[in-house]
């Protein structure tokens, strides 16, 4: 009887708040020095980088080069970096058999205290 009451209470209770579901939203503030903006995640399938700034340009890049496994220095308009103009966005989709984007990502801006929004899908 006790089990039935517990089960009934769970069914009638308001829905339980769960952790955020994809897309995961990362609202960040970055500056003129490169910083890590996303940690490595083997479950990641898609990333959307959004530059919500009116004047600042931002750039993002994977943390490590596939060519020589060296760290990539993220730079606006720099080699290995994806430059995102004001009010623009850039989407990166996983490809291949599992479509994963597991690497960490770095970011930098052309002005201090610039916003960067990242949406992550698993």
PDB file of N, CA and C in Angstrom, residues 30-33 51 53-59 75-77 83-86 107-115:
ATOM      1  N   UNK A  30      34.349  38.138 -23.217  1.00  0.00           N
ATOM      2  CA  UNK A  30      35.755  37.903 -23.524  1.00  0.00           C
ATOM      3  C   UNK A  30      36.429  39.229 -23.836  1.00  0.00           C
ATOM      4  N   UNK A  31      37.745  39.211 -23.884  1.00  0.00           N
ATOM      5  CA  UNK A  31      38.500  40.435 -24.131  1.00  0.00           C
ATOM      6  C   UNK A  31      39.508  40.263 -25.241  1.00  0.00           C
ATOM      7  N   UNK A  32      40.564  41.057 -25.178  1.00  0.00           N
ATOM      8  CA  UNK A  32      41.551  41.097 -26.247  1.00  0.00           C
ATOM      9  C   UNK A  32      42.690  40.093 -26.068  1.00  0.00           C
ATOM     10  N   UNK A  33      42.595  39.256 -25.072  1.00  0.00           N
ATOM     11  CA  UNK A  33      43.552  38.154 -24.895  1.00  0.00           C
ATOM     12  C   UNK A  33      42.810  36.847 -25.116  1.00  0.00           C
ATOM     13  N   UNK A  51      27.931  36.469 -32.260  1.00  0.00           N
ATOM     14  CA  UNK A  51      28.544  37.728 -31.843  1.00  0.00           C
ATOM     15  C   UNK A  51      27.434  38.770 -31.703  1.00  0.00           C
ATOM     16  N   UNK A  53      27.574  41.724 -30.426  1.00  0.00           N
ATOM     17  CA  UNK A  53      28.126  43.075 -30.268  1.00  0.00           C
ATOM     18  C   UNK A  53      27.821  43.959 -31.470  1.00  0.00           C
ATOM     19  N   UNK A  54      27.659  45.256 -31.210  1.00  0.00           N
ATOM     20  CA  UNK A  54      27.391  46.219 -32.285  1.00  0.00           C
ATOM     21  C   UNK A  54      28.659  46.603 -33.035  1.00  0.00           C
ATOM     22  N   UNK A  55      29.801  46.610 -32.351  1.00  0.00           N
ATOM     23  CA  UNK A  55      31.032  47.061 -33.010  1.00  0.00           C
ATOM     24  C   UNK A  55      32.196  46.078 -32.889  1.00  0.00           C
ATOM     25  N   UNK A  56      32.254  45.287 -31.857  1.00  0.00           N
ATOM     26  CA  UNK A  56      33.394  44.376 -31.659  1.00  0.00           C
ATOM     27  C   UNK A  56      33.290  43.159 -32.569  1.00  0.00           C
ATOM     28  N   UNK A  57      34.412  42.758 -33.096  1.00  0.00           N
ATOM     29  CA  UNK A  57      34.535  41.521 -33.858  1.00  0.00           C
ATOM     30  C   UNK A  57      35.107  40.469 -32.926  1.00  0.00           C
ATOM     31  N   UNK A  58      34.619  39.241 -33.019  1.00  0.00           N
ATOM     32  CA  UNK A  58      35.156  38.155 -32.200  1.00  0.00           C
ATOM     33  C   UNK A  58      35.695  37.059 -33.114  1.00  0.00           C
ATOM     34  N   UNK A  59      36.560  36.229 -32.558  1.00  0.00           N
ATOM     35  CA  UNK A  59      37.095  35.094 -33.302  1.00  0.00           C
ATOM     36  C   UNK A  59      37.127  33.888 -32.379  1.00  0.00           C
ATOM     37  N   UNK A  75      43.127  34.486 -32.886  1.00  0.00           N
ATOM     38  CA  UNK A  75      43.328  35.900 -33.217  1.00  0.00           C
ATOM     39  C   UNK A  75      42.255  36.344 -34.197  1.00  0.00           C
ATOM     40  N   UNK A  76      41.752  37.559 -34.016  1.00  0.00           N
ATOM     41  CA  UNK A  76      40.800  38.122 -34.971  1.00  0.00           C
ATOM     42  C   UNK A  76      41.525  38.231 -36.309  1.00  0.00           C
ATOM     43  N   UNK A  77      40.945  37.660 -37.344  1.00  0.00           N
ATOM     44  CA  UNK A  77      41.520  37.592 -38.689  1.00  0.00           C
ATOM     45  C   UNK A  77      42.827  36.800 -38.734  1.00  0.00           C
ATOM     46  N   UNK A  83      36.661  34.278 -37.815  1.00  0.00           N
ATOM     47  CA  UNK A  83      36.303  35.635 -37.423  1.00  0.00           C
ATOM     48  C   UNK A  83      34.809  35.844 -37.641  1.00  0.00           C
ATOM     49  N   UNK A  84      34.138  36.379 -36.593  1.00  0.00           N
ATOM     50  CA  UNK A  84      32.691  36.599 -36.642  1.00  0.00           C
ATOM     51  C   UNK A  84      32.426  38.099 -36.495  1.00  0.00           C
ATOM     52  N   UNK A  85      31.854  38.685 -37.522  1.00  0.00           N
ATOM     53  CA  UNK A  85      31.564  40.118 -37.540  1.00  0.00           C
ATOM     54  C   UNK A  85      30.427  40.466 -36.571  1.00  0.00           C
ATOM     55  N   UNK A  86      30.259  41.745 -36.232  1.00  0.00           N
ATOM     56  CA  UNK A  86      29.175  42.154 -35.336  1.00  0.00           C
ATOM     57  C   UNK A  86      27.802  41.668 -35.821  1.00  0.00           C
ATOM     58  N   UNK A 107      38.604  31.684 -27.680  1.00  0.00           N
ATOM     59  CA  UNK A 107      37.982  32.862 -28.267  1.00  0.00           C
ATOM     60  C   UNK A 107      38.745  34.122 -27.911  1.00  0.00           C
ATOM     61  N   UNK A 108      38.529  35.163 -28.699  1.00  0.00           N
ATOM     62  CA  UNK A 108      39.158  36.468 -28.486  1.00  0.00           C
ATOM     63  C   UNK A 108      38.253  37.519 -29.135  1.00  0.00           C
ATOM     64  N   UNK A 109      38.375  38.760 -28.698  1.00  0.00           N
ATOM     65  CA  UNK A 109      37.586  39.854 -29.268  1.00  0.00           C
ATOM     66  C   UNK A 109      38.494  41.008 -29.651  1.00  0.00           C
ATOM     67  N   UNK A 110      37.981  41.887 -30.495  1.00  0.00           N
ATOM     68  CA  UNK A 110      38.747  43.065 -30.911  1.00  0.00           C
ATOM     69  C   UNK A 110      38.647  44.190 -29.881  1.00  0.00           C
ATOM     70  N   UNK A 111      37.756  44.041 -28.901  1.00  0.00           N
ATOM     71  CA  UNK A 111      37.584  45.047 -27.846  1.00  0.00           C
ATOM     72  C   UNK A 111      37.367  44.341 -26.512  1.00  0.00           C
ATOM     73  N   UNK A 112      37.778  44.978 -25.447  1.00  0.00           N
ATOM     74  CA  UNK A 112      37.595  44.400 -24.121  1.00  0.00           C
ATOM     75  C   UNK A 112      36.123  44.280 -23.746  1.00  0.00           C
ATOM     76  N   UNK A 113      35.827  43.355 -22.854  1.00  0.00           N
ATOM     77  CA  UNK A 113      34.466  43.130 -22.340  1.00  0.00           C
ATOM     78  C   UNK A 113      33.437  42.978 -23.457  1.00  0.00           C
ATOM     79  N   UNK A 114      33.736  42.116 -24.407  1.00  0.00           N
ATOM     80  CA  UNK A 114      32.824  41.850 -25.530  1.00  0.00           C
ATOM     81  C   UNK A 114      32.033  40.582 -25.253  1.00  0.00           C
ATOM     82  N   UNK A 115      30.786  40.587 -25.673  1.00  0.00           N
ATOM     83  CA  UNK A 115      29.918  39.428 -25.475  1.00  0.00           C
ATOM     84  C   UNK A 115      30.191  38.364 -26.526  1.00  0.00           C
TER      85      UNK A 115
END
